[in-house]
Short mmCIF file of C-alpha atoms in Angstrom, two decimals:
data_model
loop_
_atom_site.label_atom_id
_atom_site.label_comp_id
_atom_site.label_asym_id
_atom_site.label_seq_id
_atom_site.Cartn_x
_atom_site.Cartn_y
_atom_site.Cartn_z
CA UNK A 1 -29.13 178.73 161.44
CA UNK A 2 -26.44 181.53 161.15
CA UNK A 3 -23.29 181.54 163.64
CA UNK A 4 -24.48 184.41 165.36
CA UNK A 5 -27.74 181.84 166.25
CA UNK A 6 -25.50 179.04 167.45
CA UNK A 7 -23.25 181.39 169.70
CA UNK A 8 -26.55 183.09 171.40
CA UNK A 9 -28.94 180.41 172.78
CA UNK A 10 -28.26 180.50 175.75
CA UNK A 11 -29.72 183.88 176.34
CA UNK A 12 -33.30 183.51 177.41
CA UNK A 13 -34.90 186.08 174.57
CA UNK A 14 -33.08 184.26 172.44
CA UNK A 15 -34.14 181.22 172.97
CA UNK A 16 -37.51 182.07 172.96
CA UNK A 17 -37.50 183.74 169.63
CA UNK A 18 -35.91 180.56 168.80
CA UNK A 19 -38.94 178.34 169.90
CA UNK A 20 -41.32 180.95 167.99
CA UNK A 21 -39.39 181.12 164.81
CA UNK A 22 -39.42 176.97 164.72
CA UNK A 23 -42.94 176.96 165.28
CA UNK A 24 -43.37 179.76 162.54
CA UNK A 25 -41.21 177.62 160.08
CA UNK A 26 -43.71 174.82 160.06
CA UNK A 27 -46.63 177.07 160.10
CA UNK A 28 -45.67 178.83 156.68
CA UNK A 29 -44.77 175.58 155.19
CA UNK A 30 -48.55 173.79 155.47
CA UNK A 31 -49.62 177.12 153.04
CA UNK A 32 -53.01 177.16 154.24
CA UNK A 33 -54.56 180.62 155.04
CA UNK A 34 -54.69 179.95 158.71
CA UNK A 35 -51.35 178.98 159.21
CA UNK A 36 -49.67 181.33 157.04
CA UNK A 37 -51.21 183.59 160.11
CA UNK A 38 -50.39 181.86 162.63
CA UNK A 39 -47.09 181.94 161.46
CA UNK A 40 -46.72 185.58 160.93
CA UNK A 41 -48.00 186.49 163.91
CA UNK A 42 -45.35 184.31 165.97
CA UNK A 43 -42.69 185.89 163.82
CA UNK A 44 -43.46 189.51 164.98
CA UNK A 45 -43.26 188.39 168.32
CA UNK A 46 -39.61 186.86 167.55
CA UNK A 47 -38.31 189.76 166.09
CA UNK A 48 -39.77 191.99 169.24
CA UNK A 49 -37.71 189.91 171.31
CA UNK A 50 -34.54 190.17 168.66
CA UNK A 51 -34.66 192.74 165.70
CA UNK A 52 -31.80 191.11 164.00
CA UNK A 53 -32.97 187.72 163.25
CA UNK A 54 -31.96 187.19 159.76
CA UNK A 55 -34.17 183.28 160.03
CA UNK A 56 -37.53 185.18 161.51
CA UNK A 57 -37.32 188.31 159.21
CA UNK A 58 -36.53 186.27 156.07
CA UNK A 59 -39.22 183.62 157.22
CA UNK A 60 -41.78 186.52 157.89
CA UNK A 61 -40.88 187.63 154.38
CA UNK A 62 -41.59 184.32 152.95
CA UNK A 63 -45.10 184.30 154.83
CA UNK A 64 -45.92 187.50 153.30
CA UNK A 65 -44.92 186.89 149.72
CA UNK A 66 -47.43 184.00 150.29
CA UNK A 67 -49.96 186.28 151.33
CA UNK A 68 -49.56 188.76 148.86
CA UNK A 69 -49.77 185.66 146.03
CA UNK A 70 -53.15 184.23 147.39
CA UNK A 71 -54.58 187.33 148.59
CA UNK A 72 -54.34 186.43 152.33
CA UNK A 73 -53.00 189.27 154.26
CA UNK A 74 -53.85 193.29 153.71
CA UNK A 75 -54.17 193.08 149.86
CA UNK A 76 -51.14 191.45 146.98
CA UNK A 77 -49.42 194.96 146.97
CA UNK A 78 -49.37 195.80 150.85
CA UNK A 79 -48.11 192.07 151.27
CA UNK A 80 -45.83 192.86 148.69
CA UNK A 81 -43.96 195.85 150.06
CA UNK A 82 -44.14 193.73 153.53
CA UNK A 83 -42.23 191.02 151.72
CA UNK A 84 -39.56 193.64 150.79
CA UNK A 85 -39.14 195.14 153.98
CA UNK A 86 -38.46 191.91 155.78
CA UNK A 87 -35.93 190.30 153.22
CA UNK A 88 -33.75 193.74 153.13
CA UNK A 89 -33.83 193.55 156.99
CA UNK A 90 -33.58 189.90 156.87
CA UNK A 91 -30.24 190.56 154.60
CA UNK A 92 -29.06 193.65 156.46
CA UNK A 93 -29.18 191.37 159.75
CA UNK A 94 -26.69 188.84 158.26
CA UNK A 95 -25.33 189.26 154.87
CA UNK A 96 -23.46 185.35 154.69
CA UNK A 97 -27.77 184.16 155.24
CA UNK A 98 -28.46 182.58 152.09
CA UNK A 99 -32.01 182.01 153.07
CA UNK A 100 -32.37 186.18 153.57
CA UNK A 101 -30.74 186.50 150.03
CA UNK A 102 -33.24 184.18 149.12
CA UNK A 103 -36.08 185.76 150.38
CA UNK A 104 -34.41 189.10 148.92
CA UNK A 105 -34.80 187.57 145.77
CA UNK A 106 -38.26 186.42 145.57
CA UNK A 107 -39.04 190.16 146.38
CA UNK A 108 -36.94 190.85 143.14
CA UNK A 109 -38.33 188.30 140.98
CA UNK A 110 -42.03 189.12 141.71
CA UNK A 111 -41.45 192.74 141.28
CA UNK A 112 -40.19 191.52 137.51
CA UNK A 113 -36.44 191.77 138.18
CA UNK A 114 -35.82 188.23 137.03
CA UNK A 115 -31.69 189.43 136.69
CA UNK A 116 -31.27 190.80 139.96
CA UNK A 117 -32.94 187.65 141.89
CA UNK A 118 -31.19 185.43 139.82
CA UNK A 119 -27.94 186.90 140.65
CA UNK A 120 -29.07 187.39 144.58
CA UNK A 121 -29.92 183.71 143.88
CA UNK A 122 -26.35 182.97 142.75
CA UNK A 123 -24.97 184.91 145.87
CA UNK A 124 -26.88 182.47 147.98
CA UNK A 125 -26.17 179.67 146.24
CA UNK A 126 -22.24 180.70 146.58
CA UNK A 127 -23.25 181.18 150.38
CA UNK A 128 -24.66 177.80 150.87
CA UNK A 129 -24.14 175.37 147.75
CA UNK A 130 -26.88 172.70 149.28
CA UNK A 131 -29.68 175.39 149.68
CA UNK A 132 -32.71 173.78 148.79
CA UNK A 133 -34.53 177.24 149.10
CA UNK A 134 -32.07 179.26 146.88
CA UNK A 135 -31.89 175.89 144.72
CA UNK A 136 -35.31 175.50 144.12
CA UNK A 137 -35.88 179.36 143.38
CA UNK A 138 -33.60 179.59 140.61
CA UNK A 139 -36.22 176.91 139.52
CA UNK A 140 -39.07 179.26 139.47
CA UNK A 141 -36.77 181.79 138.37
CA UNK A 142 -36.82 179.95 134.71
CA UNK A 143 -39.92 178.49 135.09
CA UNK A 144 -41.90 181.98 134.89
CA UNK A 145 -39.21 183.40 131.77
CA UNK A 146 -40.43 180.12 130.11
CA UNK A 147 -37.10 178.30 129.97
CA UNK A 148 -38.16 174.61 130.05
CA UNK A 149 -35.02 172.53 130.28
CA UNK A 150 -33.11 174.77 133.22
CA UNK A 151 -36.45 174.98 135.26
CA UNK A 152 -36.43 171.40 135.24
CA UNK A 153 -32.87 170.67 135.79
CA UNK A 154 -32.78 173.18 139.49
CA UNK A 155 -35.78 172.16 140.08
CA UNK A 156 -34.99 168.53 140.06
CA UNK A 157 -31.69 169.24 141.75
CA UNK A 158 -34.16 170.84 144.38
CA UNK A 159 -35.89 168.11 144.86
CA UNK A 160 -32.38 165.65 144.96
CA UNK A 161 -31.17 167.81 147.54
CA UNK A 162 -34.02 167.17 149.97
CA UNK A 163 -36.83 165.01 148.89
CA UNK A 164 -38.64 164.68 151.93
CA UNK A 165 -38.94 168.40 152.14
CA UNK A 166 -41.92 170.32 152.78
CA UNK A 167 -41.20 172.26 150.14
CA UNK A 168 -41.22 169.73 147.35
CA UNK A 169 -44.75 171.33 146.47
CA UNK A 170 -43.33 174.18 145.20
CA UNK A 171 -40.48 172.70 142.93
CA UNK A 172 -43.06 170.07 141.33
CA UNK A 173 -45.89 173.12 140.91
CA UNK A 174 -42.87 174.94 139.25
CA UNK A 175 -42.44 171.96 136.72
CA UNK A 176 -45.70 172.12 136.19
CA UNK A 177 -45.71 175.93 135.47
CA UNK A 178 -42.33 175.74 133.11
CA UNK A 179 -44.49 172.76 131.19
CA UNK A 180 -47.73 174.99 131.06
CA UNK A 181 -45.55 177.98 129.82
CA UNK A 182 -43.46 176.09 126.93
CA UNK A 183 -47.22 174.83 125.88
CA UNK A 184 -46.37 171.15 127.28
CA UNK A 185 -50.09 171.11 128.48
CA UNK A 186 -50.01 166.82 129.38
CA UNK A 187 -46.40 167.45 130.84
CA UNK A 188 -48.10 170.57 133.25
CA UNK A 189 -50.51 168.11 134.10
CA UNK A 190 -48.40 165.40 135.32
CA UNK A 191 -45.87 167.34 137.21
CA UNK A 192 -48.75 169.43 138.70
CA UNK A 193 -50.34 165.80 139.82
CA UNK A 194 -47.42 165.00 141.75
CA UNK A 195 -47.42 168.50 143.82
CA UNK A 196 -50.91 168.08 144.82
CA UNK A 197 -49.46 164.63 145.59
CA UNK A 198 -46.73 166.51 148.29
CA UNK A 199 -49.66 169.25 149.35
CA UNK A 200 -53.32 169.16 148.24
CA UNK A 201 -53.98 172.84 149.72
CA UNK A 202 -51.40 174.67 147.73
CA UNK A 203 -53.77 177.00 145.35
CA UNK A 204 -51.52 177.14 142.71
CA UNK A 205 -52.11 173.35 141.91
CA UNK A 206 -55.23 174.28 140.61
CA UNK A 207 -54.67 177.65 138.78
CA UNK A 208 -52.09 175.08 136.66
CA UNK A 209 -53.83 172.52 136.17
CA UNK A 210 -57.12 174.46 135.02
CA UNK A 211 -55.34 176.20 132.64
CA UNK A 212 -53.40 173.20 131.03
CA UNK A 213 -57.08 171.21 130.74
CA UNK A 214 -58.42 174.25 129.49
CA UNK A 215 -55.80 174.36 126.84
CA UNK A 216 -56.04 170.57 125.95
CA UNK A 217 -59.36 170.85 125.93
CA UNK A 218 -60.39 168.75 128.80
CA UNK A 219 -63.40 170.66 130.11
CA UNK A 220 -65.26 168.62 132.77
CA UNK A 221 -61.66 168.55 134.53
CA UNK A 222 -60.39 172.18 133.48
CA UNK A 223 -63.43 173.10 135.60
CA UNK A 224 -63.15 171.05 138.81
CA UNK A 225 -59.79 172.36 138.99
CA UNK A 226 -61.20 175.63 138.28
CA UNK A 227 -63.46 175.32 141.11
CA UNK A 228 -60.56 174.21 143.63
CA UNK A 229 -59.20 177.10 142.89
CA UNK A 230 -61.85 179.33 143.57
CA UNK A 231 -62.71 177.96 146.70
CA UNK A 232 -59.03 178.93 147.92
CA UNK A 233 -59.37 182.79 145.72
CA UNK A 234 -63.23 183.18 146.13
CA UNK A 235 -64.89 185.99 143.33
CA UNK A 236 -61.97 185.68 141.40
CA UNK A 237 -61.33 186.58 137.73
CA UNK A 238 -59.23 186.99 135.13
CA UNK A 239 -58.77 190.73 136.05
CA UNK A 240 -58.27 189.83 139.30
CA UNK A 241 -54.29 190.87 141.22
CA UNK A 242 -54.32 187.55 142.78
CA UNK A 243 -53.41 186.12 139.50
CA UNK A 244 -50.41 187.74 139.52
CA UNK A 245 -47.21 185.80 139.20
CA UNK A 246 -43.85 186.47 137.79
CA UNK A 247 -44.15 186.17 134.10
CA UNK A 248 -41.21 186.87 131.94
CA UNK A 249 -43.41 188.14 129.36
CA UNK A 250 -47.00 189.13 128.72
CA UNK A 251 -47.10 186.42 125.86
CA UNK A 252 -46.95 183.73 129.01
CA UNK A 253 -49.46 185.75 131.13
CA UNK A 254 -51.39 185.53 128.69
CA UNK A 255 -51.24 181.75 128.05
CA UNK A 256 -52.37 181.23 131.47
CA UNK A 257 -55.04 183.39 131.55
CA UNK A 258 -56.47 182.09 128.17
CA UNK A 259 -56.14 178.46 130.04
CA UNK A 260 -58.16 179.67 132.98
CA UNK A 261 -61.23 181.68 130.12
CA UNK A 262 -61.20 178.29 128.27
CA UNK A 263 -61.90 176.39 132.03
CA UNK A 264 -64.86 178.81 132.52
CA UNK A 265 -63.24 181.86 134.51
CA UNK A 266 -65.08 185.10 133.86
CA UNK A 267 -63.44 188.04 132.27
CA UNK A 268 -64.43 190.40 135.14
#
């Protein structure tokens, strides 16, 4: 919670965007389609009652980049540009919020500006040294640009740093995507096991761990993991903008998407 939080709840709007924004925070964090709703909905009505919440807009622009990833909200790219729009107001609200910074630089990295979210991710880090969220993103950061070893080592210090943490599902997936990327196929597999461990809902789980079967070969369990994840991303194929993600390069797009063909996904 910024200063400007602590020095305000005592004013009634405050508090109740407060109680709206806590309820929100759990919400995104189950990343289910339902909840990511929920939770979006009772952060517009925390920033009607206060504008300048850096925690609701950047937690509002976490929701969306969620949505825009799973196609959940008004299409990828209109949850997209939502995700922008929050984090720069989320950032413009309170620039010492290393959370908004954070959320500013998801934005970047999944509009393929891997620099300028790492360094945004640097900034928050230098804001808040114990940010899991910044922490963990520098993870994904170097998972997606295929660099094994350092998306293991922030991820892990991600996980250090808070491992009780509802977002330990996204550091572990990470692993598993850095492993999948760097053609580790078991190693994607075994990480990957452990986030569906921390959240068996998460999507992504299954996108992973279809492709790495499909790659080793495994095809009774490339496609039940294939089918998980088309029952979260119905009609869904390899054409599709929900399999989107921040590659570093289209070598590593394309080593997913070959994992998901050789798992049974059609061309489209």
């Amino acid at each position: 919670m910024s200063a400007r939080w602590h020095a305000q709840l005592k004013d009634p709007g405050q508090l109740g965007a407060w109680d709206r924004t806590m309820r929100a925070h759990r919400h995104i964090r189950r990343f289910t389609q339902s909840d990511l709703a929920e939770a979006r909905r009772l952060l517009e009505e925390a920033i009607a009652l206060d504008p300048t919440n850096s925690m609701a807009l950047a937690d509002l622009a976490f929701a969306r980049h969620f949505e825009a990833v799973f196609g959940w909200g008004d299409g990828p790219a209109e949850s997209h540009l939502g995700l922008g729009e929050a984090a720069r107001k989320a950032v413009a609200a309170d620039d010492n919020d290393a959370m908004a910074h954070t959320s500013l630089a998801i934005f970047d990295l999944f509009s393929g500006r891997h620099g300028d979210g790492r360094r945004r991710l640097l900034r928050a880090l230098d804001l808040d040294p114990n940010s899991v969220f910044a922490r963990g993103y520098l993870g994904v950061s170097y998972a997606f640009t295929g660099d094994y070893e350092l998306a293991l080592q922030h991820c892990d210090h991600a996980i250090r740093l808070s491992p009780r943490d509802s977002l330990l599902i996204i550091w572990h997936l990470c692993k598993g995507w850095a492993a999948l990327l760097s053609e580790r196929d078991q190693e994607a597999i075994e990480f990957t096991t452990e986030a569906v461990a921390a959240n068996p809902e998460f999507p992504d789980n299954y996108a992973v761990l279809a492709a790495a079967h499909g790659h080793l070969g495994n095809r009774g369990e490339a496609r039940t993991a294939l089918n998980e994840f088309m029952r979260r991303s119905p009609v869904l194929t390899a054409a599709d903008e929900r399999l989107n993600r921040p590659f570093g390069t289209s070598a590593l797009r394309e080593r997913f998407l070959e994992g998901l063909r050789l798992a049974g996904l059609p061309n489209g």
